XYZ file of N, CA, C and O in Angstrom:
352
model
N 20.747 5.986 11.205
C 20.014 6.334 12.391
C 18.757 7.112 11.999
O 18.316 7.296 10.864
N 18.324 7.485 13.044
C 16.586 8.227 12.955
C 16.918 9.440 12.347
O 17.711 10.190 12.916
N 16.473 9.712 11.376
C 16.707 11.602 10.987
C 15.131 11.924 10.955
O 14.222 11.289 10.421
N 15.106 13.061 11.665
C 13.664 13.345 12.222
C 13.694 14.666 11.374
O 14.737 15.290 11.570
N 12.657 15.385 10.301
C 12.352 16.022 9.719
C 11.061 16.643 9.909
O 10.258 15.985 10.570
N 10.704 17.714 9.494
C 8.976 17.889 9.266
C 8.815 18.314 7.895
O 9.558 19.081 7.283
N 7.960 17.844 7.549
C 7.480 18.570 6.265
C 6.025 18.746 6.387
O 5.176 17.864 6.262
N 5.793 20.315 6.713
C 4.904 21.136 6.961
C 4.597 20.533 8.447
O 5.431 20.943 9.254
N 3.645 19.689 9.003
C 3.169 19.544 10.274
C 3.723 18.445 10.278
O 4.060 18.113 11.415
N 3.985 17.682 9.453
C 4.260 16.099 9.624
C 5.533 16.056 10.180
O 6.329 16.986 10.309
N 5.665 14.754 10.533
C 7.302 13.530 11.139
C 7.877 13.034 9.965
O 7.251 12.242 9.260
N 9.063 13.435 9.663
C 9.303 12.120 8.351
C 10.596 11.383 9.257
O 11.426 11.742 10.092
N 10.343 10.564 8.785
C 11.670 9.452 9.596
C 12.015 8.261 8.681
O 11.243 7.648 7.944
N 13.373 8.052 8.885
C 14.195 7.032 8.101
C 14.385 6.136 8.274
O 15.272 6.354 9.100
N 14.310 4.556 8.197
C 14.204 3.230 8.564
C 14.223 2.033 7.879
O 13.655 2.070 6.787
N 14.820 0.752 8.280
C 14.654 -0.132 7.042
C 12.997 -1.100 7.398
O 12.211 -1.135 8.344
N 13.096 -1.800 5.989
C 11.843 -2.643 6.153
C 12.341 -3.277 6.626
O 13.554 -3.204 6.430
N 11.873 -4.333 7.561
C 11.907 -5.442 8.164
C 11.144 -6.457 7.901
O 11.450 -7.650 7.909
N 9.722 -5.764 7.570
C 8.489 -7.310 7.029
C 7.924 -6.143 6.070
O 8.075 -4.921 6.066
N 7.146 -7.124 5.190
C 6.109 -6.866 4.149
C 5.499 -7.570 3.541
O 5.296 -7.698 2.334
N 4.956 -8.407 5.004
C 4.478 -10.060 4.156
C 2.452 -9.249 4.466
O 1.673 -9.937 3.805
N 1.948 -8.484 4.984
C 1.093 -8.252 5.010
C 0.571 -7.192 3.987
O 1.190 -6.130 3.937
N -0.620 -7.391 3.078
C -0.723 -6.503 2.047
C -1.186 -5.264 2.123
O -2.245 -4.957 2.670
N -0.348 -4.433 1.530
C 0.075 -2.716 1.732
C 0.374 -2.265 2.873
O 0.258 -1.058 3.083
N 0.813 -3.105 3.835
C 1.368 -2.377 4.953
C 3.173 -3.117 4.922
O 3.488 -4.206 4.443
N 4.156 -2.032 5.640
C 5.269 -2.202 5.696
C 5.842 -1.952 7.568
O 5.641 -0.938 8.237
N 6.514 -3.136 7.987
C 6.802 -2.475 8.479
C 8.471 -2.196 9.054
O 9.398 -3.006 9.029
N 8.481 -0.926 9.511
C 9.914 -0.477 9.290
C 10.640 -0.106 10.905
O 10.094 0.077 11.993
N 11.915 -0.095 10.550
C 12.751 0.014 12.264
C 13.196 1.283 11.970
O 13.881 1.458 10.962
N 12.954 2.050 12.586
C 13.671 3.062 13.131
C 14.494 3.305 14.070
O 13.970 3.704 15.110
N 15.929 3.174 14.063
C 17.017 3.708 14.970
C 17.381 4.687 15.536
O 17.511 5.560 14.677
N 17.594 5.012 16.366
C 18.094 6.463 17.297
C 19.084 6.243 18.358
O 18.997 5.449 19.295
N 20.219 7.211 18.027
C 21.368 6.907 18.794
C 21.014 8.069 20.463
O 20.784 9.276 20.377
N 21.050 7.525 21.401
C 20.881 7.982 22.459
C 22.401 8.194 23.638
O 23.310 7.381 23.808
N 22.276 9.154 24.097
C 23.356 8.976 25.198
C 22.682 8.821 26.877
O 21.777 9.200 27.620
N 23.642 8.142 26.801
C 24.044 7.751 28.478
C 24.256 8.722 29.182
O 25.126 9.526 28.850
N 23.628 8.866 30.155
C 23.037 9.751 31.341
C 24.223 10.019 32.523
O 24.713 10.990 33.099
N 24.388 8.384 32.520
C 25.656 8.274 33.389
C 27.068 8.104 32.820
O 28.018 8.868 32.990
N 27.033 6.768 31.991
C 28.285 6.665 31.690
C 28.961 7.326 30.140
O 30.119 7.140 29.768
N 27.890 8.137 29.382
C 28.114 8.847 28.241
C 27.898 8.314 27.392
O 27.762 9.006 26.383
N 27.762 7.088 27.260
C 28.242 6.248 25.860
C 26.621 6.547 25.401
O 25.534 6.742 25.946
N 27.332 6.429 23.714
C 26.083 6.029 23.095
C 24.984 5.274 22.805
O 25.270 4.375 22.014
N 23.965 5.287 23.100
C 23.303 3.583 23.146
C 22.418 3.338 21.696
O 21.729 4.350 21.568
N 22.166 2.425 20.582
C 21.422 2.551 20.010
C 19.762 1.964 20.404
O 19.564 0.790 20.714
N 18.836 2.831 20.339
C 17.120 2.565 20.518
C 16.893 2.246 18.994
O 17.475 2.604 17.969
N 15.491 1.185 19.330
C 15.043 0.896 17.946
C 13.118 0.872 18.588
O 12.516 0.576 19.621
N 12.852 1.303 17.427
C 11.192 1.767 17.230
C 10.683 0.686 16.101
O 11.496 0.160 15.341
N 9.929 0.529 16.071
C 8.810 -0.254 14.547
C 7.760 0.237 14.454
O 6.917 0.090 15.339
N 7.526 0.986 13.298
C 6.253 1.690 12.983
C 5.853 1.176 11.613
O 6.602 1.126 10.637
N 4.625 0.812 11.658
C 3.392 0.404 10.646
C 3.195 0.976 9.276
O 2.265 1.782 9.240
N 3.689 0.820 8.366
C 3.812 1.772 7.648
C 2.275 1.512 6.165
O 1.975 0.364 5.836
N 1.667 2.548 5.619
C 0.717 1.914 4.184
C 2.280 1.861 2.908
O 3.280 2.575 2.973
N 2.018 0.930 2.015
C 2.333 0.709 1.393
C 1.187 0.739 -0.139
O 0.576 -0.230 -0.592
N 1.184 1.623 -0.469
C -0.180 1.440 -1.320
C 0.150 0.420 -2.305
O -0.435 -0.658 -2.404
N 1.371 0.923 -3.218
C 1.923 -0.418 -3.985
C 2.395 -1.556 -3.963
O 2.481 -2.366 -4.886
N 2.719 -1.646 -2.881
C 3.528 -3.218 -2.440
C 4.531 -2.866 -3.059
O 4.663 -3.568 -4.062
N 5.505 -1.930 -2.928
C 6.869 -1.764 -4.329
C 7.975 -2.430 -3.135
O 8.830 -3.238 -3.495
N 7.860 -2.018 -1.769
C 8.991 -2.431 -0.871
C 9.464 -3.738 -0.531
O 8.565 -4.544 -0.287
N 10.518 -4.118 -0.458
C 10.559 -5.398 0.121
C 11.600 -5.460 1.642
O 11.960 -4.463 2.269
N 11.841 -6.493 1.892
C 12.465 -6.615 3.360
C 14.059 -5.869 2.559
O 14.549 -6.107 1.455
N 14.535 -4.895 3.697
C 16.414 -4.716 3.815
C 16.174 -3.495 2.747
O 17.151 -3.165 2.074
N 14.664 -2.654 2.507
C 14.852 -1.337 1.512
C 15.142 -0.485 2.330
O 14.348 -0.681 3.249
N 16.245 0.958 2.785
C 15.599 1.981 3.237
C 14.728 2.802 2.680
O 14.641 3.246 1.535
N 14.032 2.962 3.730
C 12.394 4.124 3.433
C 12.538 5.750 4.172
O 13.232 6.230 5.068
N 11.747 6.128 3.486
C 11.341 7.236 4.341
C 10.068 7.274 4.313
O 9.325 7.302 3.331
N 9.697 7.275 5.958
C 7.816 7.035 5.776
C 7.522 8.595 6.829
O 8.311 9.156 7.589
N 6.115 8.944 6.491
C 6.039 10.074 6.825
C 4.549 9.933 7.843
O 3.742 9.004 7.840
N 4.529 11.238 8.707
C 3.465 11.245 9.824
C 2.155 10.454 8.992
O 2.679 10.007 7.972
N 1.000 10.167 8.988
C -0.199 10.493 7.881
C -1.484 10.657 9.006
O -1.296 11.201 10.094
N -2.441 10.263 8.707
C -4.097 9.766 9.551
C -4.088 8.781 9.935
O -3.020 8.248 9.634
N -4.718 8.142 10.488
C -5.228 7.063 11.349
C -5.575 5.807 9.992
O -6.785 5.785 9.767
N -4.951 5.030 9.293
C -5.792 3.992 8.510
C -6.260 2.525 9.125
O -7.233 1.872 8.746
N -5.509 2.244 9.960
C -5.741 1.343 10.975
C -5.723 1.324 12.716
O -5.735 2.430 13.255
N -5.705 0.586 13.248
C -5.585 0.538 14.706
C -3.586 0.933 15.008
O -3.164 1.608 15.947
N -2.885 0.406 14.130
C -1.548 0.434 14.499
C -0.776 1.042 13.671
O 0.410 1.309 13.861
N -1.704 1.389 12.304
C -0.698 1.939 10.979
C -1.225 3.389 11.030
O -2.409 3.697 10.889
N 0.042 4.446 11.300
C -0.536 5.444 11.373
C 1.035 6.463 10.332
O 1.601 7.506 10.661
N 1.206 5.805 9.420
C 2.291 5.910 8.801
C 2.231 5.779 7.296
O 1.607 4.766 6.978
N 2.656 6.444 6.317
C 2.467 6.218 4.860
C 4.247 6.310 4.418
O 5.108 7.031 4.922
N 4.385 5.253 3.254
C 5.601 5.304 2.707
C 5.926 6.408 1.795
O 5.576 6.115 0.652
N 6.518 7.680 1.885
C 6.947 8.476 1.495
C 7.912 8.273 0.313
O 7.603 8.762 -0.774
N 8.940 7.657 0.438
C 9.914 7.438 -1.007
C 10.954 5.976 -0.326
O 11.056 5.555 0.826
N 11.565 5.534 -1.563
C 12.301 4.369 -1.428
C 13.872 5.204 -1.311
O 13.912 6.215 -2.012
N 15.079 4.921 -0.564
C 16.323 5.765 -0.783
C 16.810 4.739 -0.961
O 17.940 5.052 -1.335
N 16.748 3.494 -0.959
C 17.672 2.441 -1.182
C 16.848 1.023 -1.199
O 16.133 0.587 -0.296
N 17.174 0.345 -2.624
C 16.430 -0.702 -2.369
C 17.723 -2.042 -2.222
O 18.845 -1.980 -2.724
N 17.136 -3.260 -1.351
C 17.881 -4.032 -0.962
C 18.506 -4.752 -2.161
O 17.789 -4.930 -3.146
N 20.055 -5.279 -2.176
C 20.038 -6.076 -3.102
C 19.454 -7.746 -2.922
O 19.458 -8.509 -3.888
């Protein structure tokens, strides 16, 4: 699921790749378990955020941790922070 961190001002958040067919960008799902208002249950939410990839090291099914960054594009507002698991 989403583990939401800061390091210093930034967001860091946890997610797998999903695509990385576009060069140096990744992009990744982020999960978050939510509850039900009414009936309690847990629901899972999913996010996709744009991630830079400077190396191209990621591929589809890695978990990442990508972190807040600047503006590099219109939709990528995200840099890949570290690999925690790469897919087999």
């Amino acid at each position: 699921m989403a583990e939401l961190n800061l390091k210093g001002n930034r967001r860091v958040l946890t997610g797998v790749v999903i695509s990385d067919k576009a060069d140096k960008t990744i992009v990744v799902r982020v999960e978050t378990l939510v509850k039900h208002p009414l009936y309690k249950k847990f629901i899972r939410r999913h996010t996709k955020f744009m991630a830079h990839d400077p190396a191209n090291e990621c591929g589809v099914g890695d978990k990442v941790q990508i972190v807040e960054f600047r503006p590099l594009s219109r939709r990528k507002r995200w840099h890949l922070d570290k690999i925690l698991e790469k897919a087999v």
